[in-house]
Amino acid sequence: MLKTSDLSIEKINNLLQDADDFSKGKVLKAKDEVYVANLFFEDSTRTKTSFDVAERKLGLKVVPFDISVSSVNKGESLYDTVKTLKSLGIDLCVIRHKKEKFYDEFKGIDIAVINGGDGTGNHPSQNILDLMTIQQEFGKFEGLKIGIVGDVKHSRVANSNAEVLRKLGAKVYFSGPEQWFDEGTIINGTYVSIDDLVKEVDVLMLLRIQHERHENDEKMKLSAEKYHRQFGLTKEREKTMKKNAIIMHPAPINRGVEIADELVECKRSRIFKQMENGVFARMAILKTALEERGFEFM
Ligand code: ASP
Ligand code: CP
């Protein structure tokens, strides 16, 4: 489970079905002992914690691994860290790392790896929980209009969601500061001004500005107020949205920047629903990844 674009539509649908079953109370436990470790080289609240909860719900043995007190700090490479965990009996690692396609290094290691986010690349478990949330709302993807707004250039959520949503028949539009739409940033991306976009879409997906990825790029820096006024979901813009349109955001949220504080928990917001779905989507992902390696659940 490295990028959602590797998955067939059938496999995506199977994951969504499993996630839906788990959300409705289906209980499955690993038949044998399965050891898993969550390695987060970048900060996380939702992904790390929801994988942890999902693993425990599936009866997996979660082995604590804290990067900040590990031998990574003595210069051990990512490859050696993962190979070491394999030698110690870990069957599956969930990894988040700032390096795009970090998983290419593990080709020779016989271990299951789930990508918890690779730099600006992909965020497959976020994609599945987002698809789950959209499906719960509309029951389909075909023909839906999805607007993705903000720092699309640096957001692994924007890029990976756009790809899979298009594959499933949705129409994807983008908005935000134009310097984040350099040629080639978004394959076949259609840019629409924020005021036009909010009126048109069924799903408005807002993004956090990825400040941690802007270090060497001064021109990307905008004040919070200016960003909110020009590109954020203000209370005024929200009033122009379609009756049944929903608001999504992968979070963490910078309230008052990409979205007005009062809208984070408004009626059309599904932001906390996305988080709730995250546990079930990750249970489905773990189950599938482990079944592919011959582990059984009952
Ligand atoms: N949490 C998401 C990610 O890790 C989105 C974000 O951080 O803005 O990509
Ligand atoms: N949405 C998401 O990936 O959140 P975290 O960065 O807190 O894991």
Short mmCIF file of C-alpha atoms and ligand atoms in Angstrom, two decimals:
data_model
loop_
_atom_site.label_atom_id
_atom_site.label_comp_id
_atom_site.label_asym_id
_atom_site.label_seq_id
_atom_site.Cartn_x
_atom_site.Cartn_y
_atom_site.Cartn_z
CA MET A 1 0.00 0.00 0.00
CA LEU A 2 2.37 2.65 -1.30
CA LYS A 3 0.24 4.75 -3.61
CA THR A 4 -3.45 4.61 -4.44
CA SER A 5 -2.72 4.93 -8.16
CA ASP A 6 -1.25 1.40 -8.01
CA LEU A 7 -4.66 0.02 -7.02
CA SER A 8 -7.28 -1.21 -9.48
CA ILE A 9 -10.82 0.16 -9.20
CA GLU A 10 -11.88 -3.30 -7.99
CA LYS A 11 -9.34 -3.22 -5.19
CA ILE A 12 -10.36 0.31 -4.17
CA ASN A 13 -13.99 -0.83 -4.03
CA ASN A 14 -13.01 -3.85 -1.91
CA LEU A 15 -11.17 -1.59 0.53
CA LEU A 16 -14.20 0.73 0.71
CA GLN A 17 -16.50 -2.23 1.32
CA ASP A 18 -14.26 -3.56 4.12
CA ALA A 19 -14.01 -0.08 5.67
CA ASP A 20 -17.79 0.27 5.52
CA ASP A 21 -18.24 -3.16 7.18
CA PHE A 22 -15.84 -2.17 9.96
CA SER A 23 -17.69 1.12 10.45
CA LYS A 24 -20.90 -0.89 10.93
CA GLY A 25 -19.37 -3.00 13.68
CA LYS A 26 -17.80 -5.96 11.88
CA VAL A 27 -15.17 -7.54 14.12
CA LEU A 28 -12.14 -9.36 12.70
CA LYS A 29 -9.02 -10.46 14.55
CA ALA A 30 -5.72 -11.78 13.24
CA LYS A 31 -5.60 -15.56 13.53
CA ASP A 32 -1.88 -15.67 14.36
CA GLU A 33 0.50 -13.30 16.13
CA VAL A 34 1.33 -10.39 13.82
CA TYR A 35 3.85 -7.76 14.91
CA VAL A 36 3.58 -4.22 13.55
CA ALA A 37 5.51 -0.98 14.10
CA ASN A 38 4.58 2.59 13.22
CA LEU A 39 7.58 4.69 12.15
CA PHE A 40 6.76 8.37 11.89
CA PHE A 41 9.74 10.46 10.74
CA GLU A 42 7.35 13.39 10.17
CA ASP A 43 4.83 14.68 12.72
CA SER A 44 1.38 13.15 12.87
CA THR A 45 -1.66 13.06 15.11
CA ARG A 46 -4.39 11.40 13.04
CA THR A 47 -2.52 8.94 10.83
CA LYS A 48 -0.28 7.56 13.58
CA THR A 49 -3.00 7.33 16.22
CA SER A 50 -5.64 5.89 13.91
CA PHE A 51 -3.25 3.22 12.60
CA ASP A 52 -2.49 2.39 16.22
CA VAL A 53 -6.20 2.09 17.08
CA ALA A 54 -6.92 0.12 13.87
CA GLU A 55 -4.07 -2.30 14.60
CA ARG A 56 -5.33 -2.95 18.13
CA LYS A 57 -8.91 -3.45 16.90
CA LEU A 58 -7.59 -6.13 14.50
CA GLY A 59 -5.75 -7.87 17.33
CA LEU A 60 -2.27 -7.06 15.97
CA LYS A 61 0.71 -6.72 18.33
CA VAL A 62 1.81 -3.09 18.17
CA VAL A 63 5.48 -2.66 18.99
CA PRO A 64 6.17 0.92 20.14
CA PHE A 65 8.78 2.70 18.04
CA ASP A 66 9.76 6.28 18.83
CA ILE A 67 12.08 7.84 16.25
CA SER A 68 13.27 10.49 18.73
CA VAL A 69 14.91 7.88 21.01
CA SER A 70 15.90 5.40 18.29
CA SER A 71 19.28 4.74 16.68
CA VAL A 72 18.15 6.85 13.71
CA ASN A 73 19.72 9.60 15.82
CA LYS A 74 23.07 7.73 15.68
CA GLY A 75 23.00 7.84 11.89
CA GLU A 76 21.29 4.54 11.13
CA SER A 77 19.79 4.64 7.64
CA LEU A 78 16.12 4.09 6.85
CA TYR A 79 16.98 0.84 5.04
CA ASP A 80 18.97 -0.47 8.04
CA THR A 81 16.21 0.55 10.45
CA VAL A 82 13.56 -1.36 8.50
CA LYS A 83 15.86 -4.36 7.88
CA THR A 84 16.59 -4.41 11.64
CA LEU A 85 12.89 -4.40 12.52
CA LYS A 86 12.34 -7.26 10.07
CA SER A 87 15.17 -9.20 11.77
CA LEU A 88 13.52 -8.58 15.15
CA GLY A 89 10.29 -10.16 13.92
CA ILE A 90 8.21 -7.20 12.75
CA ASP A 91 5.82 -8.27 9.96
CA LEU A 92 4.48 -4.88 8.90
CA CYS A 93 5.63 -1.25 9.16
CA VAL A 94 3.58 1.88 8.65
CA ILE A 95 6.03 4.60 7.64
CA ARG A 96 5.77 8.35 7.17
CA HIS A 97 8.88 10.08 5.83
CA LYS A 98 9.72 13.40 4.22
CA LYS A 99 11.53 11.67 1.36
CA GLU A 100 9.32 11.08 -1.67
CA LYS A 101 9.12 7.36 -2.59
CA PHE A 102 11.18 6.41 0.50
CA TYR A 103 9.82 2.88 0.03
CA ASP A 104 11.88 2.29 -3.12
CA GLU A 105 14.79 1.55 -0.76
CA PHE A 106 13.10 -1.53 0.70
CA LYS A 107 12.89 -3.65 -2.44
CA GLY A 108 15.13 -6.36 -1.02
CA ILE A 109 13.43 -6.52 2.40
CA ASP A 110 10.68 -9.09 2.88
CA ILE A 111 8.32 -6.93 4.95
CA ALA A 112 4.89 -5.35 4.41
CA VAL A 113 5.05 -1.55 4.20
CA ILE A 114 2.14 0.87 4.33
CA ASN A 115 2.87 4.43 3.27
CA GLY A 116 1.71 6.90 5.94
CA GLY A 117 2.75 9.83 3.71
CA ASP A 118 5.91 10.35 1.61
CA GLY A 119 6.98 13.97 1.22
CA THR A 120 4.87 15.68 -1.45
CA GLY A 121 4.16 12.29 -3.02
CA ASN A 122 1.24 10.21 -1.75
CA HIS A 123 -1.00 9.62 1.26
CA PRO A 124 -2.92 6.46 0.38
CA SER A 125 -4.70 5.90 3.71
CA GLN A 126 -5.96 9.50 3.55
CA ASN A 127 -7.22 8.83 0.02
CA ILE A 128 -9.23 5.79 1.13
CA LEU A 129 -10.79 7.59 4.11
CA ASP A 130 -11.64 10.55 1.89
CA LEU A 131 -13.26 8.28 -0.71
CA MET A 132 -15.19 6.57 2.08
CA THR A 133 -16.47 9.93 3.33
CA ILE A 134 -17.53 11.04 -0.17
CA GLN A 135 -19.23 7.71 -0.88
CA GLN A 136 -21.18 7.86 2.39
CA GLU A 137 -22.49 11.25 1.33
CA PHE A 138 -23.24 10.82 -2.36
CA GLY A 139 -23.14 7.04 -2.93
CA LYS A 140 -21.02 7.51 -6.06
CA PHE A 141 -18.00 9.31 -7.56
CA GLU A 142 -19.01 9.46 -11.22
CA GLY A 143 -19.84 13.01 -12.28
CA LEU A 144 -19.21 14.60 -8.87
CA LYS A 145 -17.46 17.96 -8.92
CA ILE A 146 -14.59 18.12 -6.47
CA GLY A 147 -12.71 21.36 -5.72
CA ILE A 148 -9.28 21.15 -4.12
CA VAL A 149 -8.10 24.47 -2.74
CA GLY A 150 -4.74 25.67 -1.47
CA ASP A 151 -1.17 24.47 -1.51
CA VAL A 152 -1.65 21.80 -4.17
CA LYS A 153 1.97 21.96 -5.22
CA HIS A 154 3.27 20.70 -1.88
CA SER A 155 0.29 18.63 -0.74
CA ARG A 156 0.50 14.84 -1.04
CA VAL A 157 -3.22 14.76 -0.24
CA ALA A 158 -4.14 17.00 -3.20
CA ASN A 159 -2.07 15.13 -5.72
CA SER A 160 -3.01 11.63 -4.69
CA ASN A 161 -6.71 12.43 -4.18
CA ALA A 162 -6.95 14.17 -7.56
CA GLU A 163 -5.54 11.12 -9.32
CA VAL A 164 -7.81 8.55 -7.69
CA LEU A 165 -10.94 10.70 -7.88
CA ARG A 166 -10.44 11.20 -11.62
CA LYS A 167 -9.91 7.48 -12.04
CA LEU A 168 -13.29 6.93 -10.37
CA GLY A 169 -15.05 9.38 -12.71
CA ALA A 170 -15.18 12.58 -10.65
CA LYS A 171 -14.30 15.99 -12.10
CA VAL A 172 -11.50 17.68 -10.19
CA TYR A 173 -10.88 21.44 -10.13
CA PHE A 174 -8.26 23.43 -8.28
CA SER A 175 -7.94 26.86 -6.75
CA GLY A 176 -5.57 28.82 -4.52
CA PRO A 177 -2.51 31.04 -5.04
CA GLU A 178 -1.44 30.74 -8.67
CA GLN A 179 2.24 30.28 -7.83
CA TRP A 180 1.23 26.85 -6.52
CA PHE A 181 0.03 25.85 -9.97
CA ASP A 182 3.32 25.77 -11.83
CA GLU A 183 3.08 23.92 -15.07
CA GLY A 184 3.27 20.21 -14.40
CA THR A 185 2.17 20.46 -10.76
CA ILE A 186 -1.21 18.89 -11.40
CA ILE A 187 -1.74 16.58 -14.31
CA ASN A 188 -4.64 17.93 -16.39
CA GLY A 189 -5.59 20.33 -13.59
CA THR A 190 -8.26 22.91 -14.24
CA TYR A 191 -7.76 26.16 -12.34
CA VAL A 192 -10.91 28.00 -11.25
CA SER A 193 -11.05 31.20 -9.16
CA ILE A 194 -12.10 30.52 -5.57
CA ASP A 195 -15.33 32.54 -5.83
CA ASP A 196 -16.48 30.56 -8.87
CA LEU A 197 -15.29 27.22 -7.49
CA VAL A 198 -17.19 27.33 -4.18
CA LYS A 199 -20.51 27.82 -6.04
CA GLU A 200 -19.94 24.89 -8.40
CA VAL A 201 -18.62 21.95 -6.41
CA ASP A 202 -20.24 19.08 -4.51
CA VAL A 203 -17.13 18.59 -2.39
CA LEU A 204 -14.86 21.41 -1.32
CA MET A 205 -11.55 20.01 -0.12
CA LEU A 206 -9.42 22.56 1.70
CA LEU A 207 -5.69 22.20 2.34
CA ARG A 208 -3.30 23.45 4.98
CA ILE A 209 -0.41 25.56 3.69
CA GLN A 210 2.54 23.16 3.86
CA HIS A 211 4.94 25.61 5.55
CA GLU A 212 7.38 22.84 6.43
CA ARG A 213 7.96 22.26 2.71
CA HIS A 214 8.55 25.93 1.82
CA GLU A 215 11.93 26.46 3.45
CA ASN A 216 13.85 27.54 0.38
CA ASP A 217 10.98 29.20 -1.35
CA GLU A 218 10.38 32.67 0.07
CA LYS A 219 7.85 33.62 -2.59
CA MET A 220 5.41 31.05 -1.19
CA LYS A 221 4.99 32.99 2.07
CA LEU A 222 1.68 34.82 2.49
CA SER A 223 0.23 36.33 5.68
CA ALA A 224 -2.59 34.32 7.27
CA GLU A 225 -5.10 37.17 6.91
CA LYS A 226 -4.24 37.82 3.29
CA TYR A 227 -4.50 34.14 2.46
CA HIS A 228 -7.87 33.81 4.19
CA ARG A 229 -9.31 36.82 2.39
CA GLN A 230 -8.00 35.84 -1.03
CA PHE A 231 -8.18 32.03 -1.03
CA GLY A 232 -9.80 30.78 2.17
CA LEU A 233 -13.34 29.56 2.83
CA THR A 234 -14.75 32.68 4.44
CA LYS A 235 -18.22 32.79 5.99
CA GLU A 236 -19.40 34.80 2.96
CA ARG A 237 -18.09 32.26 0.45
CA GLU A 238 -19.66 29.35 2.36
CA LYS A 239 -23.10 30.96 1.89
CA THR A 240 -22.71 30.61 -1.89
CA MET A 241 -22.10 26.83 -1.80
CA LYS A 242 -24.66 24.40 -3.25
CA LYS A 243 -27.32 23.15 -0.83
CA ASN A 244 -25.89 19.65 -0.37
CA ALA A 245 -22.22 20.45 -0.89
CA ILE A 246 -19.81 19.30 1.82
CA ILE A 247 -16.56 20.66 3.22
CA MET A 248 -13.57 18.36 3.72
CA HIS A 249 -10.04 18.93 5.04
CA PRO A 250 -7.40 16.28 5.80
CA ALA A 251 -6.34 18.29 8.88
CA PRO A 252 -4.50 19.54 10.86
CA ILE A 253 -6.46 22.75 10.31
CA ASN A 254 -5.15 26.26 10.65
CA ARG A 255 -8.40 27.88 11.75
CA GLY A 256 -8.93 31.31 10.25
CA VAL A 257 -6.49 30.65 7.40
CA GLU A 258 -7.79 28.09 4.87
CA ILE A 259 -11.19 27.99 6.63
CA ALA A 260 -13.06 30.36 8.94
CA ASP A 261 -13.01 29.15 12.55
CA GLU A 262 -16.85 28.99 12.70
CA LEU A 263 -17.05 26.73 9.63
CA VAL A 264 -14.79 23.94 10.92
CA GLU A 265 -17.72 22.28 12.70
CA CYS A 266 -20.59 23.70 10.64
CA LYS A 267 -23.43 21.55 9.26
CA ARG A 268 -21.78 20.83 5.94
CA SER A 269 -18.36 20.09 7.39
CA ARG A 270 -17.30 16.44 7.33
CA ILE A 271 -13.85 17.11 8.80
CA PHE A 272 -14.31 15.15 12.02
CA LYS A 273 -16.25 12.46 10.14
CA GLN A 274 -13.16 12.00 7.96
CA MET A 275 -11.10 11.38 11.11
CA GLU A 276 -13.66 8.88 12.41
CA ASN A 277 -13.61 7.07 9.06
CA GLY A 278 -9.81 7.03 9.20
CA VAL A 279 -9.78 4.20 11.74
CA PHE A 280 -12.06 1.99 9.58
CA ALA A 281 -10.22 2.80 6.35
CA ARG A 282 -6.92 1.87 8.02
CA MET A 283 -8.38 -1.37 9.38
CA ALA A 284 -9.31 -2.25 5.79
CA ILE A 285 -5.83 -1.34 4.53
CA LEU A 286 -4.05 -3.36 7.23
CA LYS A 287 -6.29 -6.38 6.64
CA THR A 288 -5.67 -6.28 2.88
CA ALA A 289 -1.91 -5.78 3.19
CA LEU A 290 -1.61 -8.68 5.64
CA GLU A 291 -3.92 -11.03 3.72
CA GLU A 292 -1.76 -10.45 0.64
CA ARG A 293 1.15 -11.81 2.66
CA GLY A 294 -0.74 -14.90 3.74
CA PHE A 295 -1.95 -13.82 7.18
CA GLU A 296 -5.51 -14.74 8.08
CA PHE A 297 -8.31 -13.04 10.00
CA MET A 298 -11.33 -14.57 11.68
N1 ASP B 1 -1.94 15.57 7.52
C1 ASP B 1 -1.89 15.64 6.09
C2 ASP B 1 -0.54 15.16 5.60
O1 ASP B 1 0.24 14.70 6.40
C3 ASP B 1 -2.21 17.03 5.61
C4 ASP B 1 -1.37 18.12 6.21
O2 ASP B 1 -0.48 17.87 7.02
O3 ASP B 1 -1.62 19.26 5.83
O4 ASP B 1 -0.30 15.23 4.42
N1 CP B 2 -4.48 14.01 7.89
C1 CP B 2 -3.31 13.61 8.45
O1 CP B 2 -2.53 12.89 7.83
O2 CP B 2 -3.12 14.06 9.71
P1 CP B 2 -1.78 13.87 10.55
O3 CP B 2 -0.69 14.62 9.81
O4 CP B 2 -2.06 14.44 11.90
O5 CP B 2 -1.45 12.41 10.58
#
